[in-house]
Short mmCIF file of C-alpha atoms and ligand atoms in Angstrom, two decimals:
data_model
loop_
_atom_site.label_atom_id
_atom_site.label_comp_id
_atom_site.label_asym_id
_atom_site.label_seq_id
_atom_site.Cartn_x
_atom_site.Cartn_y
_atom_site.Cartn_z
CA MET A 84 124.34 52.36 62.98
CA SER A 85 124.65 52.81 59.22
CA VAL A 86 121.56 53.42 57.12
CA VAL A 87 122.13 50.08 55.34
CA ASN A 88 122.11 48.35 58.68
CA GLN A 89 118.84 50.07 59.56
CA LEU A 90 117.33 49.09 56.20
CA TYR A 91 118.39 45.50 56.76
CA GLN A 92 116.73 45.57 60.20
CA LEU A 93 113.62 47.04 58.61
CA GLN A 94 113.59 44.22 56.07
CA GLU A 95 113.92 41.61 58.82
CA VAL A 96 110.97 43.13 60.66
CA ASP A 97 108.93 43.33 57.44
CA MET A 98 109.57 39.64 56.76
CA GLU A 99 108.55 38.74 60.29
CA VAL A 100 105.38 40.81 59.88
CA GLU A 101 104.54 38.97 56.64
CA SER A 102 105.01 35.51 58.09
CA ASN A 103 102.94 36.39 61.17
CA GLU A 104 100.22 37.90 59.00
CA GLN A 105 100.14 34.72 56.92
CA ALA A 106 99.79 32.60 60.06
CA LEU A 107 97.04 34.92 61.29
CA ARG A 108 95.09 34.57 58.01
CA ARG A 109 95.49 30.78 58.10
CA LYS A 110 94.28 30.49 61.71
CA THR A 111 91.42 32.92 61.16
CA SER A 112 90.20 30.91 58.18
CA GLN A 113 90.03 27.81 60.42
CA LEU A 114 87.64 29.49 62.84
CA GLY A 115 84.00 28.51 62.52
CA GLU A 116 81.78 25.48 61.91
CA SER A 117 83.48 22.13 61.24
CA GLN A 118 82.29 20.30 58.10
CA GLU A 119 82.66 16.96 59.85
CA VAL A 120 80.58 18.03 62.85
CA VAL A 121 77.85 19.27 60.48
CA ARG A 122 77.93 15.98 58.54
CA VAL A 123 77.66 13.78 61.67
CA ARG A 124 74.94 16.05 63.12
CA THR A 125 72.90 15.64 59.91
CA GLU A 126 73.44 11.89 59.99
CA LEU A 127 72.26 11.71 63.61
CA SER A 128 69.14 13.67 62.74
CA SER A 129 68.20 11.28 59.92
CA GLN A 130 68.90 8.28 62.18
CA HIS A 131 66.50 9.78 64.74
CA GLN A 132 63.84 10.19 62.05
CA ARG A 133 64.28 6.56 60.98
CA LEU A 134 64.00 5.41 64.60
CA ASP A 135 60.82 7.44 65.14
CA GLU A 136 59.34 5.95 61.98
CA LEU A 137 60.15 2.39 63.16
CA LYS A 138 58.54 3.11 66.54
CA ARG A 139 55.40 4.34 64.79
CA GLN A 140 55.33 1.18 62.65
CA GLN A 141 55.81 -1.00 65.72
CA LEU A 142 52.98 0.74 67.58
CA SER A 143 50.65 0.39 64.62
CA ALA A 144 51.53 -3.35 64.26
CA GLU A 145 50.79 -3.85 67.98
CA TRP A 146 47.45 -2.07 67.66
CA GLU A 147 46.52 -4.27 64.71
CA ILE A 148 47.49 -7.40 66.65
CA ASP A 149 45.31 -6.27 69.61
CA ASP A 150 42.45 -5.52 67.24
CA LEU A 151 42.73 -8.96 65.59
CA THR A 152 42.87 -10.68 69.00
CA THR A 153 39.67 -8.92 70.07
CA LYS A 154 37.92 -9.97 66.85
CA ILE A 155 39.16 -13.59 67.20
CA THR A 156 37.98 -13.79 70.83
CA THR A 157 34.53 -12.49 69.91
CA LEU A 158 34.17 -14.92 67.01
CA GLU A 159 35.45 -17.88 69.04
CA GLN A 160 32.84 -17.13 71.73
CA LYS A 161 30.16 -17.25 69.06
CA LEU A 162 31.72 -20.46 67.71
CA TYR A 163 31.71 -22.27 71.04
CA ASP A 164 28.76 -20.88 73.01
CA GLY A 165 26.39 -23.30 71.23
CA ARG A 166 23.94 -20.72 70.00
CA ILE A 167 24.87 -21.29 66.36
CA LYS A 168 23.75 -24.74 65.28
CA ASN A 169 23.87 -24.50 61.50
CA PRO A 170 27.00 -26.49 60.38
CA LYS A 171 27.49 -24.33 57.30
CA GLU A 172 27.34 -21.17 59.40
CA LEU A 173 29.74 -22.73 61.93
CA ALA A 174 32.15 -23.73 59.15
CA ASN A 175 32.06 -20.18 57.76
CA LEU A 176 32.76 -18.77 61.20
CA GLN A 177 35.66 -21.19 61.70
CA HIS A 178 37.03 -20.16 58.29
CA GLU A 179 36.84 -16.50 59.30
CA VAL A 180 38.65 -17.20 62.60
CA ASP A 181 41.39 -19.12 60.76
CA GLY A 182 41.84 -16.22 58.35
CA LEU A 183 42.14 -13.71 61.21
CA LYS A 184 44.65 -15.94 63.05
CA ALA A 185 46.79 -16.26 59.92
CA ARG A 186 46.72 -12.48 59.56
CA ARG A 187 47.70 -12.09 63.24
CA ASP A 188 50.65 -14.53 62.80
CA GLN A 189 51.85 -12.41 59.88
CA MET A 190 51.54 -9.23 61.93
CA GLU A 191 53.42 -10.82 64.84
CA ASP A 192 56.29 -11.77 62.51
CA LYS A 193 56.29 -8.26 61.14
CA ALA A 194 56.30 -6.77 64.66
CA LEU A 195 59.34 -8.92 65.56
CA GLU A 196 61.12 -7.79 62.42
CA ILE A 197 60.41 -4.16 63.23
CA MET A 198 61.67 -4.75 66.77
CA ASP A 199 65.00 -6.06 65.40
CA GLN A 200 65.31 -3.06 63.13
CA THR A 201 64.47 -0.74 66.02
CA GLU A 202 67.25 -2.26 68.12
CA LEU A 203 69.73 -1.75 65.28
CA ALA A 204 68.56 1.82 64.77
CA GLU A 205 68.87 2.53 68.51
CA ALA A 206 72.45 1.19 68.49
CA GLY A 207 73.17 3.39 65.46
CA VAL A 208 71.81 6.48 67.21
CA ALA A 209 73.90 5.72 70.31
CA ASN A 210 77.08 5.28 68.20
CA THR A 211 76.53 8.44 66.20
CA SER A 212 75.67 10.40 69.35
CA SER A 213 78.95 9.50 71.02
CA GLU A 214 80.84 10.15 67.77
CA LEU A 215 79.22 13.59 67.58
CA LYS A 216 80.04 14.30 71.21
CA ARG A 217 83.68 13.38 70.61
CA LEU A 218 83.93 15.49 67.45
CA GLU A 219 82.25 18.49 69.09
CA GLY A 220 84.68 18.20 72.01
CA GLU A 221 87.67 18.11 69.64
CA TRP A 222 86.27 20.98 67.60
CA HIS A 223 85.67 23.09 70.72
CA HIS A 224 89.21 22.39 71.93
CA GLN A 225 90.64 23.29 68.50
CA GLN A 226 88.64 26.54 68.34
CA GLN A 227 89.87 27.53 71.80
CA GLY A 228 93.46 26.84 70.69
CA LEU A 229 92.93 28.92 67.54
CA THR A 230 91.49 31.82 69.52
CA ILE A 231 94.52 31.82 71.83
CA ASP A 232 96.94 31.59 68.86
CA ILE A 233 95.16 34.46 67.07
CA GLU A 234 95.40 36.69 70.14
CA GLN A 235 99.12 35.90 70.44
CA LEU A 236 99.76 36.61 66.76
CA LYS A 237 97.94 39.94 67.04
CA ALA A 238 100.09 40.89 70.03
CA VAL A 239 103.28 39.91 68.15
CA LEU A 240 102.17 41.95 65.13
CA SER A 241 101.46 44.97 67.27
CA ASP A 242 104.95 44.73 68.83
CA LEU A 243 106.51 44.38 65.39
CA GLU A 244 104.61 47.42 64.13
CA GLN A 245 106.01 49.49 67.02
CA LYS A 246 109.51 48.22 66.27
CA ARG A 247 108.98 49.06 62.58
CA GLN A 248 107.87 52.60 63.34
CA LEU A 249 110.94 53.15 65.53
CA ILE A 250 113.27 51.98 62.74
CA LEU A 251 111.40 54.03 60.11
CA ALA A 252 111.65 57.18 62.20
CA ARG A 253 115.44 57.01 62.02
CA ILE A 254 115.73 56.64 58.23
CA ASP A 255 115.59 59.41 55.66
CA PRO A 256 112.10 59.28 54.03
CA GLN A 257 113.62 59.31 50.53
CA ILE A 258 115.62 56.18 51.34
CA VAL A 259 112.49 54.62 52.83
CA SER A 260 110.72 55.31 49.50
CA LEU A 261 113.57 53.64 47.60
CA TYR A 262 113.34 50.66 49.95
CA GLN A 263 109.55 50.38 49.47
CA GLU A 264 109.85 50.63 45.69
CA LEU A 265 112.57 47.91 45.52
CA LYS A 266 110.52 45.73 47.87
CA ARG A 267 107.47 46.14 45.64
CA GLN A 268 109.46 45.32 42.48
CA LYS A 269 111.70 42.51 43.73
CA GLY A 270 110.18 41.16 46.92
CA THR A 271 113.31 42.09 48.90
CA ALA A 272 115.05 45.46 48.80
CA VAL A 273 118.23 44.66 50.68
CA ALA A 274 120.59 41.87 49.60
CA LYS A 275 123.42 40.45 51.66
CA VAL A 276 126.90 40.38 50.21
CA ASP A 277 128.39 36.92 50.48
CA GLN A 278 131.87 35.97 49.17
CA GLY A 279 131.98 39.07 46.99
CA MET A 280 128.61 38.20 45.49
CA CYS A 281 125.15 39.82 45.70
CA ARG A 282 122.84 37.25 47.29
CA GLY A 283 119.88 38.87 45.55
CA CYS A 284 121.00 38.02 42.00
CA ARG A 285 124.12 35.86 42.61
CA ILE A 286 126.33 38.08 40.49
CA SER A 287 129.86 39.03 41.63
CA LEU A 288 130.45 42.64 42.60
CA SER A 289 133.25 44.74 41.19
CA THR A 290 136.20 45.62 43.41
CA SER A 291 135.06 49.21 43.70
CA GLU A 292 131.48 48.19 44.58
CA LEU A 293 132.88 45.98 47.32
CA GLN A 294 135.03 48.79 48.64
CA TRP A 295 132.07 51.16 48.88
CA VAL A 296 130.01 48.52 50.62
CA ARG A 297 132.82 47.89 53.11
CA GLY A 298 133.02 51.61 53.72
CA GLY A 299 129.41 51.53 54.91
CA SER A 300 127.89 53.65 52.13
CA LEU A 301 124.56 52.93 50.54
CA VAL A 302 125.44 50.99 47.40
CA ARG A 303 123.02 49.34 44.99
CA CYS A 304 123.93 46.18 43.14
CA GLY A 305 124.94 47.01 39.57
CA SER A 306 122.94 44.02 38.25
CA CYS A 307 119.69 43.78 40.25
CA GLY A 308 119.57 47.21 41.86
CA ARG A 309 119.11 45.94 45.41
CA ILE A 310 120.73 47.76 48.31
CA LEU A 311 123.85 45.84 49.34
CA PHE A 312 124.41 44.85 52.94
CA LEU A 313 127.60 43.40 54.37
CA ALA A 314 126.95 41.56 57.63
ZN1 ZN B 100 122.23 41.91 42.81
#
């Protein structure tokens, strides 16, 4: 195999290495915590806090209602057991009972309102919980897929590196240096010859350049300096 052929093979392997390395970087950057999972987890936590707060409010409303009922019962006993005879005192007592009952009605309305809100909050928590479970499942699945892909890419890269070393071992180190320098300067070191033209710079080659290329010698394009390869 001619040295140009070997250089072209080397370039093919180098390009494959680059595209696999790019894929590896992309996949590696996708590993880790998902923003969406974090967002939904935070939302669930604040929904739980809201629900706890509503339950506290409901409990405290119920305690107040119980407390008012006890007071009303005590006062009504006094009102009806006949021991208080003074009409003014009885009227005052009745007024107090009415006030407490009005307060209890208010508290009962409030307790119902809180109960409605609690039901809504519970539904919200249930929805967000299942949403989180779904997202975590998807995320877990995606991470597993990424881990498998990354392992495969690493294996491919290791094979390519072996292949690269084998090709390199057969090429004169000075030519390898030329190849590396051209690659660094122009991105690609070897250009195909297509219809008498260098594919690297799209400029036609002279008749003698073409003859040398056909003869299998290492020829550099007179315009761009790339090593010419005839497939
Ligand atoms: Zn050229």
